[in-house]
XYZ file of N, CA and C in Angstrom:
513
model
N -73.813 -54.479 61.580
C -74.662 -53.962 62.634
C -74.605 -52.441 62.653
N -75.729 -51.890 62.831
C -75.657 -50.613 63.327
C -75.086 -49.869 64.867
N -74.690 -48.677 64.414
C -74.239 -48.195 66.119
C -73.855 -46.677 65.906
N -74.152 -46.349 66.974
C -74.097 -44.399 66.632
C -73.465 -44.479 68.413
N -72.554 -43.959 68.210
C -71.573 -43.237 69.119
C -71.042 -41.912 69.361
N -70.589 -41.256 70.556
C -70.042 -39.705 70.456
C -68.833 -39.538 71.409
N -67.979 -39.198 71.153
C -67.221 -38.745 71.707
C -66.201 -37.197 71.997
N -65.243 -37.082 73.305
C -65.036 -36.088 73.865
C -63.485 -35.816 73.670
N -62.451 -35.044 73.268
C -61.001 -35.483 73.709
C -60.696 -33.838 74.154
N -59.890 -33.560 75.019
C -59.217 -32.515 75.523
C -58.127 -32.639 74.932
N -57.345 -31.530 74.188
C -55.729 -31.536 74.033
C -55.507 -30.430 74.710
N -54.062 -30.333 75.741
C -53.522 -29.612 76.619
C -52.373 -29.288 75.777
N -52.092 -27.920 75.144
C -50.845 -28.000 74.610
C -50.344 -26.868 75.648
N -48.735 -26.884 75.092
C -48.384 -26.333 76.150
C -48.074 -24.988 75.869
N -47.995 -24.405 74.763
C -47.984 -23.659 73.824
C -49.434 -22.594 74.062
N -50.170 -22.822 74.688
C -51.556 -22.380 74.723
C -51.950 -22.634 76.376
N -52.672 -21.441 76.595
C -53.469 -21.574 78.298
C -54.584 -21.951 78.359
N -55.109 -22.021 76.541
C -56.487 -22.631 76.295
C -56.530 -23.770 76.096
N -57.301 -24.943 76.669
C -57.110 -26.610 76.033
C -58.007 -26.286 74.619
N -57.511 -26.937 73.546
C -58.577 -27.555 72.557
C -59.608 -28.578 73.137
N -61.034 -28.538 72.618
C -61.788 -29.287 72.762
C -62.546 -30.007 71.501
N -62.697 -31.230 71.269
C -63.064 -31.640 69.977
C -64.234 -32.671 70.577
N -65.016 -32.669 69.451
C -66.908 -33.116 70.085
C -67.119 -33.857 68.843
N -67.393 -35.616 68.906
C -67.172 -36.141 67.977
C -68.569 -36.953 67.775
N -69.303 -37.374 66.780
C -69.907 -38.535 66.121
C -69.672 -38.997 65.355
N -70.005 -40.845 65.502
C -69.945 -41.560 64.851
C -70.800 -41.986 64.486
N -70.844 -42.876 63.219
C -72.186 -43.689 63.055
C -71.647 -44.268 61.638
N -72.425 -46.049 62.189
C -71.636 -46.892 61.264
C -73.329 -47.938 61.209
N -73.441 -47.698 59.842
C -74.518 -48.562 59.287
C -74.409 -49.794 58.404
N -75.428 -50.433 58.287
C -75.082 -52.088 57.443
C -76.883 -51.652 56.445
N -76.654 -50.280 55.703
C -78.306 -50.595 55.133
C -78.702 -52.118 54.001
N -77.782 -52.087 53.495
C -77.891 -53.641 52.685
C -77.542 -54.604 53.559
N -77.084 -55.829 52.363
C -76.676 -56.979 52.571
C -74.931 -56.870 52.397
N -74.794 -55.968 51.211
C -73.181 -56.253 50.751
C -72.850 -54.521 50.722
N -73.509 -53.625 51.785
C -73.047 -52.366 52.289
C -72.805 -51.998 53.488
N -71.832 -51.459 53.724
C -71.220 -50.292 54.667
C -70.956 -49.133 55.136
N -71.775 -48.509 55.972
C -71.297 -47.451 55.556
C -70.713 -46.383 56.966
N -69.726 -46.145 57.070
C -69.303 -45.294 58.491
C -69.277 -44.353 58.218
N -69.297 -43.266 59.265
C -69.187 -41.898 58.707
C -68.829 -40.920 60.315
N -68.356 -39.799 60.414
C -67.742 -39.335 61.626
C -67.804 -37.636 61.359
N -68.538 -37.321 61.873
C -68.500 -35.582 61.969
C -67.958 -34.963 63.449
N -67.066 -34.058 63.275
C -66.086 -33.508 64.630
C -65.906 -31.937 64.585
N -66.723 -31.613 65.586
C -66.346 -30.015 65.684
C -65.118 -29.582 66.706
N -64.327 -28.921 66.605
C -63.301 -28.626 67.436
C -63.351 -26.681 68.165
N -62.798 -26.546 68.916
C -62.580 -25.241 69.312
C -61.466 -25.306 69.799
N -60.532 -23.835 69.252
C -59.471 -23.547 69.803
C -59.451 -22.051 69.676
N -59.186 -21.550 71.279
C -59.230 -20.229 71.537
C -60.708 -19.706 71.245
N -61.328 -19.013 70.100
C -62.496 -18.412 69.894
C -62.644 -19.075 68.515
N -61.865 -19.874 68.055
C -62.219 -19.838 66.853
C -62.838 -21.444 67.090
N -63.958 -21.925 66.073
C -64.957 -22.936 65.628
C -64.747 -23.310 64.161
N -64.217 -24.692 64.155
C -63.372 -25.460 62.879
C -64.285 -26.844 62.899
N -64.616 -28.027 62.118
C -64.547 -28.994 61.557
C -64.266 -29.662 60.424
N -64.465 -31.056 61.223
C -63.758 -32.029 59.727
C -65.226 -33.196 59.565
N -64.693 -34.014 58.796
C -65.714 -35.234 58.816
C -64.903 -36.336 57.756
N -65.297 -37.366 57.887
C -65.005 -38.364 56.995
C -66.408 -39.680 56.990
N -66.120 -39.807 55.761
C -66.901 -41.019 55.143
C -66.557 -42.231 54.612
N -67.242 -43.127 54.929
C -66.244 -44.682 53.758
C -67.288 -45.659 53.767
N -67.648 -45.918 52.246
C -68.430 -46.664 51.882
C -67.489 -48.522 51.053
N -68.132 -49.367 51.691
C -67.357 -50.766 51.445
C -68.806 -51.562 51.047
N -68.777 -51.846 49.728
C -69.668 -52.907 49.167
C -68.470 -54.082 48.723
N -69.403 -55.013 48.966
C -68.529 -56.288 49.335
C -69.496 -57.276 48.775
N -69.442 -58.328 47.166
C -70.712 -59.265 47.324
C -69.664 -60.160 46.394
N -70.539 -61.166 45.618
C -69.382 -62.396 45.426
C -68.400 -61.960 44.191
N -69.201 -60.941 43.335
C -68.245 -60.930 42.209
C -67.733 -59.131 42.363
N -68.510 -58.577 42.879
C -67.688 -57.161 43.067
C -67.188 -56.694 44.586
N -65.805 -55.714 44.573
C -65.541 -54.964 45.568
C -65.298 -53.421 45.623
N -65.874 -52.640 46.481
C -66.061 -51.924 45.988
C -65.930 -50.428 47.305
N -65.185 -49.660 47.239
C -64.909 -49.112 48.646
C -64.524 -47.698 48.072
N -64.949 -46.900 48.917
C -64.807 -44.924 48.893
C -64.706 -44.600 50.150
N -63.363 -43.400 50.502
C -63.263 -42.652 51.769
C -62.562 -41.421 51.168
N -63.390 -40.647 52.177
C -63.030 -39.121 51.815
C -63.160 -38.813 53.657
N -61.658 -37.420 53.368
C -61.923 -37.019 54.484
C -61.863 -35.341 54.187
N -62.547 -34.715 55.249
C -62.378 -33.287 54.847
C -62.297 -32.714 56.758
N -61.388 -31.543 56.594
C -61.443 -30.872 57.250
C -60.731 -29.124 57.054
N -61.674 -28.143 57.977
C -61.596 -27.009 57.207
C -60.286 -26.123 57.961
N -59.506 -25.219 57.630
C -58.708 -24.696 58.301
C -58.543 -24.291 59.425
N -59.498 -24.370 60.567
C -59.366 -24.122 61.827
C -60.031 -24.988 62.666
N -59.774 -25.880 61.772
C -60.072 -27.527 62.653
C -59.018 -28.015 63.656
N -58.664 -28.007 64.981
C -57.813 -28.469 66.025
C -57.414 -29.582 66.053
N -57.780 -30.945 65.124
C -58.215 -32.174 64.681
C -56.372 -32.344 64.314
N -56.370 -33.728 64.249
C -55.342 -34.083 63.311
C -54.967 -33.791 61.988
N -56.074 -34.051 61.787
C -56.460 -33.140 60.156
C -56.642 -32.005 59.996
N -56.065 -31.195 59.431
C -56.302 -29.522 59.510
C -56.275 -29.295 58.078
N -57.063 -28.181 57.626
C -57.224 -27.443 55.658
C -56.700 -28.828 54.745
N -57.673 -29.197 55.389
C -57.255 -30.865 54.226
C -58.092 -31.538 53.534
N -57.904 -31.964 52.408
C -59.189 -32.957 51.807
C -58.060 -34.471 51.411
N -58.729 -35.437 51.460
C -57.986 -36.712 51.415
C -59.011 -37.635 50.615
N -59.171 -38.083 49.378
C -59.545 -39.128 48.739
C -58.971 -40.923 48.219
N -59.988 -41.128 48.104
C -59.610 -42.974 48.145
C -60.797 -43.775 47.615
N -59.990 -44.426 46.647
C -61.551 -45.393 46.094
C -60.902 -46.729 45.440
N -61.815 -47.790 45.187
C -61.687 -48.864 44.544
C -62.495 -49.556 44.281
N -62.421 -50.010 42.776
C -63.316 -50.582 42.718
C -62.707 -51.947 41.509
N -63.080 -53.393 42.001
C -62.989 -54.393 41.538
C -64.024 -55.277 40.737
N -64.186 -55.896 39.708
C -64.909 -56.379 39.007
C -64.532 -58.071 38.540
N -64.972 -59.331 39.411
C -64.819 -60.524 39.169
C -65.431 -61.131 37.607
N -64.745 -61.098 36.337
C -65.850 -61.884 35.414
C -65.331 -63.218 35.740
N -64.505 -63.394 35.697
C -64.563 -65.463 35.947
C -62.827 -65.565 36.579
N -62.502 -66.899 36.459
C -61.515 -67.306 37.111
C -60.063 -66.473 36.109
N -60.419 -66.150 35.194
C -59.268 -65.587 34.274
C -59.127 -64.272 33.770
N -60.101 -63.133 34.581
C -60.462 -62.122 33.840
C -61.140 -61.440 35.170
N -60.455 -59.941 35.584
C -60.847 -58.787 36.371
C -60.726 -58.032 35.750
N -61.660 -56.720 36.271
C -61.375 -55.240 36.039
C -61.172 -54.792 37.053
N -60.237 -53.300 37.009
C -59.527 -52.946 38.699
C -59.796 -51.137 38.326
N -60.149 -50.428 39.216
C -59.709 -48.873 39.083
C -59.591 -48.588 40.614
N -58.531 -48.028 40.300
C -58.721 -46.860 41.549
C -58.356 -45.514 41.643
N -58.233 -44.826 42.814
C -58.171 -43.499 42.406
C -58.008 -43.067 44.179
N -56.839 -42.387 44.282
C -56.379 -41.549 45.267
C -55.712 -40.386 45.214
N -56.199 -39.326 46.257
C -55.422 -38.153 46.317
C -54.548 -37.755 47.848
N -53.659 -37.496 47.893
C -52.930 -37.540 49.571
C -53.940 -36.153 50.035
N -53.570 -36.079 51.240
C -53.833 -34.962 52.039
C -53.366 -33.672 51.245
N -53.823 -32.535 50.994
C -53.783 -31.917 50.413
C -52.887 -30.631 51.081
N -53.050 -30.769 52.201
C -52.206 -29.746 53.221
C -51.653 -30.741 54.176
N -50.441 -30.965 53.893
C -49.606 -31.892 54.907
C -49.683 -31.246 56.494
N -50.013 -30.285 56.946
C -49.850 -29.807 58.541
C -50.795 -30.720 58.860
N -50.156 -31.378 60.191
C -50.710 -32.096 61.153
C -50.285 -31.679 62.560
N -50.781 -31.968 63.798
C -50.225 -31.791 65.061
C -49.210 -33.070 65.803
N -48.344 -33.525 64.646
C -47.831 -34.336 65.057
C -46.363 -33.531 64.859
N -45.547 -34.862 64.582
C -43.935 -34.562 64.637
C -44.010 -34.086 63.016
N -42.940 -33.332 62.442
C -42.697 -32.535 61.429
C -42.338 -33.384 60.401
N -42.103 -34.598 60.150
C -42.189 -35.130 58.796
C -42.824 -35.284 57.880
N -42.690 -35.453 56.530
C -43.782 -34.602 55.460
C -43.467 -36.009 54.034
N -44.737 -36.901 53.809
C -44.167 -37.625 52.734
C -44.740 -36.726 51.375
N -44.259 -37.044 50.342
C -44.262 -36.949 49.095
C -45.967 -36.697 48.795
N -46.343 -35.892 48.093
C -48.058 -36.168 47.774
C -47.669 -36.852 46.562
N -48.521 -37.247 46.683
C -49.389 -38.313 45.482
C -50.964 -38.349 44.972
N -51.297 -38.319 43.723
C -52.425 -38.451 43.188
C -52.447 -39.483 42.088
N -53.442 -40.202 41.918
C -53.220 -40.871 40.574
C -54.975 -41.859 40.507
N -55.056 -41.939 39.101
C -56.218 -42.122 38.738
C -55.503 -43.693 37.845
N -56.305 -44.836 38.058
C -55.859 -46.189 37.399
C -56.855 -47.108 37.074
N -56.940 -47.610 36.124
C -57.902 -48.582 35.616
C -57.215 -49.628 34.857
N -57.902 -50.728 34.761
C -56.817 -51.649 34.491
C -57.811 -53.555 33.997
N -57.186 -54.567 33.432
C -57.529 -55.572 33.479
C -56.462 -56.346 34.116
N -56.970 -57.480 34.428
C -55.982 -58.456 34.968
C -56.518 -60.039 34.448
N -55.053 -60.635 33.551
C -55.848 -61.802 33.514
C -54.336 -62.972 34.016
N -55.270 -63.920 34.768
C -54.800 -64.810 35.304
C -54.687 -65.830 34.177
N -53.717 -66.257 33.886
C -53.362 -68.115 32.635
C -53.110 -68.965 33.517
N -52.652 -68.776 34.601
C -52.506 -69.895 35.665
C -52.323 -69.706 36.945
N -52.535 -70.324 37.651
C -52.744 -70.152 39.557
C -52.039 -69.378 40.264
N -50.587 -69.027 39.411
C -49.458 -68.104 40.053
C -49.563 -66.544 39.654
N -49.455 -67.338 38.010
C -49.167 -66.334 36.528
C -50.124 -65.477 36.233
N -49.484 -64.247 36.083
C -51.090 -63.381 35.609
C -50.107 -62.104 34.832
N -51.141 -61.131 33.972
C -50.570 -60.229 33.336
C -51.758 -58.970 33.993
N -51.308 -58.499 34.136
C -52.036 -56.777 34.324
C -51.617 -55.594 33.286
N -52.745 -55.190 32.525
C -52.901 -54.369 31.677
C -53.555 -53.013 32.056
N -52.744 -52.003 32.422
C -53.728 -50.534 33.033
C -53.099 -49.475 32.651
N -53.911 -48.173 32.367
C -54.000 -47.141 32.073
C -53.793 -45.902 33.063
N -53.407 -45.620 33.547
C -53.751 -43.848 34.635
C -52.398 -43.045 34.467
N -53.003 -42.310 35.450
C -52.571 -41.094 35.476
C -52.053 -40.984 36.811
N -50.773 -40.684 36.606
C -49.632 -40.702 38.221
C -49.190 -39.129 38.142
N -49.080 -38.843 39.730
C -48.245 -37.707 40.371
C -47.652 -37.538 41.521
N -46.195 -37.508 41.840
C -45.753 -37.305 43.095
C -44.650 -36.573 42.999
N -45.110 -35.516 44.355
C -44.005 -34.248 44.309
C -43.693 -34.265 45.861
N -43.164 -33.526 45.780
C -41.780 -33.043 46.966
C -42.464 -32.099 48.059
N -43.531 -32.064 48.806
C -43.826 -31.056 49.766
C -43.249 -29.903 49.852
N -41.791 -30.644 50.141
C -40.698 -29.491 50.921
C -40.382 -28.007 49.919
N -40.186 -27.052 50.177
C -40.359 -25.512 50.037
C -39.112 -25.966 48.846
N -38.152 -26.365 48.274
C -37.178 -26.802 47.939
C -37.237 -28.007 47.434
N -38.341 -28.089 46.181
C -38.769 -29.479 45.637
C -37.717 -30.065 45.143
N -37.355 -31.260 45.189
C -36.293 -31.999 45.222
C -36.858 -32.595 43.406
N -38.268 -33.035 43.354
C -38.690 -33.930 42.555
C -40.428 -34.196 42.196
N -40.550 -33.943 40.846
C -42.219 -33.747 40.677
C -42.342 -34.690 39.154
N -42.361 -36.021 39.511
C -43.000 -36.610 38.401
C -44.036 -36.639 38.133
N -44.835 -37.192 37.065
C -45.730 -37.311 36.161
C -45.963 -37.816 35.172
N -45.672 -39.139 35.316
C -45.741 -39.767 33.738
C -46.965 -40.348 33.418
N -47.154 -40.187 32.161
C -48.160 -40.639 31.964
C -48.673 -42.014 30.919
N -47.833 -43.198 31.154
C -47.493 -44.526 30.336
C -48.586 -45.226 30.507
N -48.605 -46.064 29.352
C -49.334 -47.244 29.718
C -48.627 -48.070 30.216
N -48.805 -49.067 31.239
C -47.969 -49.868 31.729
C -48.853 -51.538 31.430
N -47.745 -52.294 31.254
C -47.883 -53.761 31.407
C -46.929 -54.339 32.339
N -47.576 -55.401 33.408
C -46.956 -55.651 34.643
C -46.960 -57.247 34.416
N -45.756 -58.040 33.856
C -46.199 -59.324 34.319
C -45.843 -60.225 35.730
């Protein structure tokens, strides 16, 4: 179903005599049969300065494919949860029969860990994957995939920055 919505939030920090104000739309469409599509644009103000973000996510869904994208962006003086950030996400699945898929996906973390929350910070991660999967029996299956992995250490004092780049077999 379709639906377009807007919304209002005040943050009172205490840190500031100015509240943030953030001014939001939504809008979530069905233009197909086996599409989705939501999407959210948010302008914020804090003090004098004028920041936004937005995010998107597309979900196709039909008997033999699945198929889904979200991106979020927001620009450095966005008041938002999200602040100087870009965030990617995708997947996509391919049914040929009861013994045989194709799989990729592909994610990138938040690109600037600051948030207005509490100070904990996970690991970024990026990685690009494609892959087959074949099922021999109802339990049993082998996965065969290719990508490209990365995860490092936020902290100023990187602890740890892999990168390997294997082929892997998963049975």
């Amino acid at each position: 179903s379709n639906s377009v919505g807007f919304s209002y939030l005040q943050k009172d920090l205490t840190e500031t005599a100015v509240p943030i104000n953030l001014y939001s739309a939504q809008y979530s469409i069905n233009p197909f049969q086996d599409l989705i599509m939501e999407a959210e644009y948010s302008v914020g103000t804090e003090d004098d300065e004028i920041g936004h973000g937005y995010s998107i996510e597309l979900t196709n869904q039909s008997e033999n494919t699945y198929a889904s994208i979200q991106m979020i962006d927001a620009n450095s003086t966005f008041p938002g949860y999200y602040n100087n950030t870009r965030y990617l996400n995708g997947n996509l699945q391919y049914v040929f029969n009861d013994h045989f898929r194709f799989f990729a996906n592909f994610h990138e973390d938040e690109i600037n860990a600051e948030r207005d929350t509490l100070f904990g910070v996970a690991p970024y991660s990026k990685y690009v994957i494609g892959g087959l999967t074949f099922n021999f029996r109802k339990s049993d299956y082998l996965n065969i995939y290719i990508g490209d992995r990365e995860r490092k250490d936020r902290m100023p004092l990187q602890k740890f920055h892999y990168n390997p780049k294997p082929l892997y077999i998963i049975l």
